[in-house]
Amino acid sequence: MFPPALLKGDELYEHEASAPYDASRDLSKYLLMHYGSLEDVFHQSGHPLAMAHGYCQRLSDLLRSCAQRTGTSVARALDVGCSVGGVTHALGAWVTDQVVGVDISRRSVEIAQALTHHGGGTFSVIEQGPFHREVSILVEPGDRARVAFEVGDANALRVGEQPFDAVVLSNVLDRVARPAACLEQFTGSTAILRTGGLLMVACPWSWYPEYSHPDEWLGSAATGTPSETALKALLAGHFDLVAEVDEPGVLRQNPREYDYFESHVTVWRKR
């Protein structure tokens, strides 16, 4: 069976007035960031930004390490704001029962589902001007056997029959309308995350008024409180901090332009 074409080259040049996160160019960039090899992203192993490659896998590895260190059994995990599913599939390699990825972008979810069903796919990436190239990616069977995706709002997560053992919020808090309310789904209840479960929050804290009103942003210029401190204040009453690191990532625009970011990553255990 031939892998499906997730994104075709001509789609990259269409003028799109689509829903947020559904534009073909953006999806192409996230597919490359989530699944592309070092050579797919940079064309060379010695690129100055090579250390930022593999962001999704590193988040999964950190959560697994924290689970082992704290003796936390992770049978079910939830990936909130999963985009095209890179972290979700990485979690599927070690979470023992089920991983659910949730994203507000229907098109992202459909692409993630196609990757899960077919075990891979092809997509086009911009090279320069009218030039593009095709990239092929594979998702290992062990990374997709227990993975599912659904459309959902990070501020209104669906409550299932039982809570999850781990929840990942990756690059999503600065893209939701009410970030504090998003976190309250885990601090104020055990419906989504069980007692003793792990919560990972990864965010570069890139606040923009088009996503959330400045009054909703975590932190305050008036009090000199950065987002990192505000996050800890919101979670400390309900969680114990397990790990805190900075993780680099990179989003490729074209072979000469890359968006580098450094996410503040914390892992917490719910009391």
Coordinates of C-alpha atoms in Angstrom, one line a residue:
M1 CA 0.0 0.0 0.0
F2 CA 1.3 3.4 -1.0
P3 CA 1.4 6.0 1.9
P4 CA -1.2 8.7 1.5
A5 CA -0.5 12.2 0.3
L6 CA -1.1 14.3 3.4
L7 CA -0.4 17.7 1.7
K8 CA 0.3 18.2 -2.0
G9 CA 2.7 20.8 -3.4
D10 CA 0.1 23.0 -5.1
E11 CA -1.8 23.4 -1.8
L12 CA 1.2 25.3 -0.4
Y13 CA 0.6 28.2 -2.8
E14 CA -3.2 28.6 -2.4
H15 CA -4.6 31.8 -0.8
E16 CA -6.3 30.3 2.2
A17 CA -8.9 32.0 4.4
S18 CA -9.2 29.0 6.6
A19 CA -9.7 28.4 10.3
P20 CA -6.7 29.0 12.6
Y21 CA -4.1 26.3 12.3
D22 CA -5.6 24.8 9.2
A23 CA -3.6 26.6 6.5
S24 CA -1.6 24.1 4.4
R25 CA 1.7 25.9 4.8
D26 CA 1.4 25.8 8.6
L27 CA 0.5 22.2 8.6
S28 CA 3.5 21.4 6.4
K29 CA 5.8 23.2 8.9
Y30 CA 4.3 21.3 11.8
L31 CA 4.5 17.9 10.1
L32 CA 8.2 18.6 9.4
M33 CA 8.8 19.7 13.0
H34 CA 6.9 16.7 14.5
Y35 CA 8.1 13.9 12.2
G36 CA 10.9 15.1 9.9
S37 CA 14.4 13.6 10.2
L38 CA 17.4 15.8 10.8
E39 CA 18.2 15.8 7.1
D40 CA 14.6 16.5 6.2
V41 CA 14.7 19.7 8.3
F42 CA 18.2 21.0 7.8
H43 CA 19.7 19.1 4.8
Q44 CA 22.9 18.6 7.0
S45 CA 23.6 17.1 10.3
G46 CA 26.0 19.9 11.4
H47 CA 23.4 22.7 11.1
P48 CA 23.7 25.4 13.9
L49 CA 20.2 24.6 15.0
A50 CA 20.5 20.8 14.9
M51 CA 20.3 20.5 18.7
A52 CA 16.7 21.8 18.5
H53 CA 15.6 18.9 16.3
G54 CA 13.4 16.2 18.0
Y55 CA 11.3 18.4 20.2
C56 CA 8.3 16.1 20.4
Q57 CA 10.4 13.0 21.2
R58 CA 12.3 14.9 23.9
L59 CA 9.1 15.9 25.7
S60 CA 7.9 12.3 25.6
D61 CA 11.3 11.1 27.0
L62 CA 11.2 13.6 29.8
L63 CA 7.7 12.6 30.9
R64 CA 8.7 8.9 30.8
S65 CA 11.8 9.7 32.9
C66 CA 9.6 11.5 35.5
A67 CA 7.1 8.7 35.6
Q68 CA 9.9 6.2 36.3
R69 CA 11.5 8.5 38.9
T70 CA 8.2 9.0 40.8
G71 CA 7.0 5.5 40.4
T72 CA 3.9 6.7 38.5
S73 CA 2.2 4.1 36.3
V74 CA 1.0 5.6 33.1
A75 CA -1.6 3.5 31.4
R76 CA -3.5 6.4 29.8
A77 CA -2.2 9.8 28.7
L78 CA -3.9 12.9 27.2
D79 CA -2.0 15.2 24.7
V80 CA -3.8 18.6 24.7
G81 CA -3.2 20.8 21.7
C82 CA -1.7 17.8 19.8
S83 CA -1.5 19.5 16.4
V84 CA -0.5 16.8 13.9
G85 CA 0.3 14.3 16.6
G86 CA 4.1 14.1 17.1
V87 CA 4.0 14.0 20.9
T88 CA 1.0 11.7 20.9
H89 CA 2.7 9.1 18.8
A90 CA 5.9 9.4 20.8
L91 CA 3.9 8.7 24.0
G92 CA 2.3 5.7 22.2
A93 CA 5.7 4.0 22.3
W94 CA 5.7 3.6 26.1
V95 CA 2.3 4.4 27.6
T96 CA 0.8 1.0 28.2
D97 CA -2.9 1.3 27.3
Q98 CA -4.1 4.4 25.4
V99 CA -3.0 7.9 24.3
V100 CA -5.5 10.4 23.2
G101 CA -4.6 13.5 21.2
V102 CA -6.9 16.5 21.2
D103 CA -6.7 19.6 19.0
I104 CA -9.1 22.3 18.0
S105 CA -8.0 22.0 14.3
R106 CA -10.1 19.4 12.5
R107 CA -7.6 19.3 9.7
S108 CA -4.7 18.6 12.0
V109 CA -6.6 15.8 13.6
E110 CA -7.5 14.3 10.3
I111 CA -3.8 14.3 9.3
A112 CA -2.8 12.7 12.6
Q113 CA -5.5 10.0 12.1
A114 CA -4.3 9.3 8.6
L115 CA -0.7 8.8 9.9
T116 CA -2.0 6.5 12.6
H117 CA -4.1 4.4 10.2
H118 CA -1.6 4.2 7.3
G119 CA 1.7 4.2 9.4
G120 CA 3.0 7.2 7.4
G121 CA 2.5 9.5 4.6
T122 CA 4.0 12.1 2.2
F123 CA 3.7 15.9 2.3
S124 CA 5.3 18.8 0.5
V125 CA 7.5 21.5 2.1
I126 CA 8.5 24.9 0.7
E127 CA 12.0 25.3 -0.6
Q128 CA 12.1 28.7 -2.2
G129 CA 9.5 30.7 -4.0
P130 CA 7.6 28.3 -6.3
F131 CA 9.9 25.4 -5.5
H132 CA 8.9 22.6 -3.1
R133 CA 10.0 19.0 -2.3
E134 CA 8.2 15.9 -1.1
V135 CA 9.0 14.4 2.3
S136 CA 8.0 10.9 3.3
I137 CA 7.5 9.9 7.0
L138 CA 6.8 6.7 8.9
V139 CA 5.2 6.1 12.2
E140 CA 6.3 2.9 13.9
P141 CA 3.6 0.3 14.6
G142 CA 4.4 0.5 18.4
D143 CA 3.9 4.3 18.3
R144 CA 0.4 4.1 16.9
A145 CA -1.2 0.9 18.2
R146 CA -2.9 2.5 21.1
V147 CA -3.3 6.1 19.8
A148 CA -6.5 8.0 19.0
F149 CA -7.2 11.6 18.0
E150 CA -10.3 13.8 18.4
V151 CA -11.3 17.4 17.8
G152 CA -11.7 19.3 21.1
D153 CA -11.2 22.7 22.8
A154 CA -8.3 22.9 25.3
N155 CA -10.5 25.1 27.5
A156 CA -13.4 22.6 27.5
L157 CA -12.0 19.2 27.6
R158 CA -14.3 16.2 27.4
V159 CA -14.6 14.2 30.6
G160 CA -14.4 10.5 30.0
E161 CA -15.4 7.5 32.2
Q162 CA -12.0 7.5 34.0
P163 CA -9.3 10.1 34.5
F164 CA -5.9 10.0 32.8
D165 CA -2.6 9.1 34.4
A166 CA -0.7 11.9 32.6
V167 CA -1.6 15.0 30.7
V168 CA 0.6 17.0 28.3
L169 CA 0.0 20.7 27.5
S170 CA 2.6 21.4 24.8
N171 CA 2.8 24.9 23.3
V172 CA -0.8 25.5 24.0
L173 CA -1.3 27.7 27.0
D174 CA -0.3 30.9 25.2
R175 CA -2.7 30.0 22.3
V176 CA -5.9 29.5 24.3
A177 CA -8.3 32.3 25.2
R178 CA -8.2 31.6 29.0
P179 CA -5.0 29.9 30.1
A180 CA -5.7 30.0 33.8
A181 CA -9.1 28.4 33.2
C182 CA -7.4 25.7 31.1
L183 CA -5.2 24.8 34.1
E184 CA -8.2 24.8 36.4
Q185 CA -9.5 21.7 34.7
F186 CA -6.6 19.9 36.4
T187 CA -6.3 21.8 39.7
G188 CA -9.9 21.9 40.6
S189 CA -11.0 18.4 39.8
T190 CA -9.7 14.8 39.4
A191 CA -12.1 14.2 36.5
I192 CA -9.4 14.5 33.8
L193 CA -6.2 13.9 35.7
R194 CA -6.1 11.5 38.6
T195 CA -4.6 12.0 42.0
G196 CA -0.9 11.0 41.7
G197 CA -1.0 11.7 38.0
L198 CA 1.6 13.7 36.0
L199 CA 1.0 17.1 34.3
M200 CA 3.5 18.4 31.8
V201 CA 3.3 22.0 30.8
A202 CA 5.6 23.1 27.9
C203 CA 5.3 26.7 26.7
P204 CA 7.6 29.4 25.2
W205 CA 5.2 32.0 26.7
S206 CA 4.7 33.8 23.3
W207 CA 1.7 35.9 24.2
Y208 CA -0.3 37.6 21.4
P209 CA -3.6 39.6 21.8
E210 CA -5.1 37.8 18.8
Y211 CA -5.2 34.6 20.9
S212 CA -6.0 35.9 24.3
H213 CA -6.7 39.2 26.0
P214 CA -3.6 40.6 27.8
D215 CA -5.6 40.5 31.1
E216 CA -5.7 36.7 30.7
W217 CA -2.0 36.2 30.2
L218 CA -0.1 34.4 33.0
G219 CA 2.1 36.9 34.8
S220 CA 1.9 40.7 35.3
A221 CA 4.1 43.6 34.2
A222 CA 2.6 45.7 37.0
T223 CA 4.0 43.3 39.7
G224 CA 7.0 42.2 37.7
T225 CA 5.8 38.6 37.7
P226 CA 6.9 36.5 34.7
S227 CA 4.8 33.7 33.3
E228 CA 7.0 31.0 34.8
T229 CA 6.4 32.3 38.3
A230 CA 2.6 32.8 37.6
L231 CA 2.4 29.2 36.4
K232 CA 4.0 27.8 39.6
A233 CA 1.7 29.9 41.8
L234 CA -1.4 28.4 40.0
L235 CA -0.2 24.8 40.3
A236 CA 1.8 24.7 43.6
G237 CA -1.3 24.4 45.8
H238 CA -2.4 21.1 44.0
F239 CA 0.8 19.7 42.6
D240 CA 4.4 18.9 43.5
L241 CA 7.1 20.0 41.0
V242 CA 9.0 17.1 39.6
A243 CA 11.1 18.6 36.9
E244 CA 11.9 22.0 35.3
V245 CA 14.0 22.4 32.1
D246 CA 14.2 24.4 29.0
E247 CA 13.7 22.5 25.7
P248 CA 14.6 24.0 22.3
G249 CA 12.6 23.5 19.2
V250 CA 12.6 24.8 15.6
L251 CA 10.0 25.4 13.0
R252 CA 11.3 25.5 9.5
Q253 CA 10.1 28.3 7.1
N254 CA 12.4 27.5 4.2
P255 CA 16.1 26.4 4.0
R256 CA 17.3 29.9 4.9
E257 CA 14.7 30.8 7.6
Y258 CA 13.9 29.0 10.8
D259 CA 11.8 30.0 13.8
Y260 CA 13.7 28.9 17.0
F261 CA 12.0 28.7 20.3
E262 CA 12.9 27.6 23.8
S263 CA 10.0 26.2 25.8
H264 CA 9.8 26.4 29.6
V265 CA 8.9 22.8 30.5
T266 CA 7.7 21.7 33.9
V267 CA 6.4 18.3 35.1
W268 CA 4.1 18.2 38.1
R269 CA 2.6 15.4 40.2
K270 CA -0.9 15.9 41.4
R271 CA -1.5 15.6 45.2

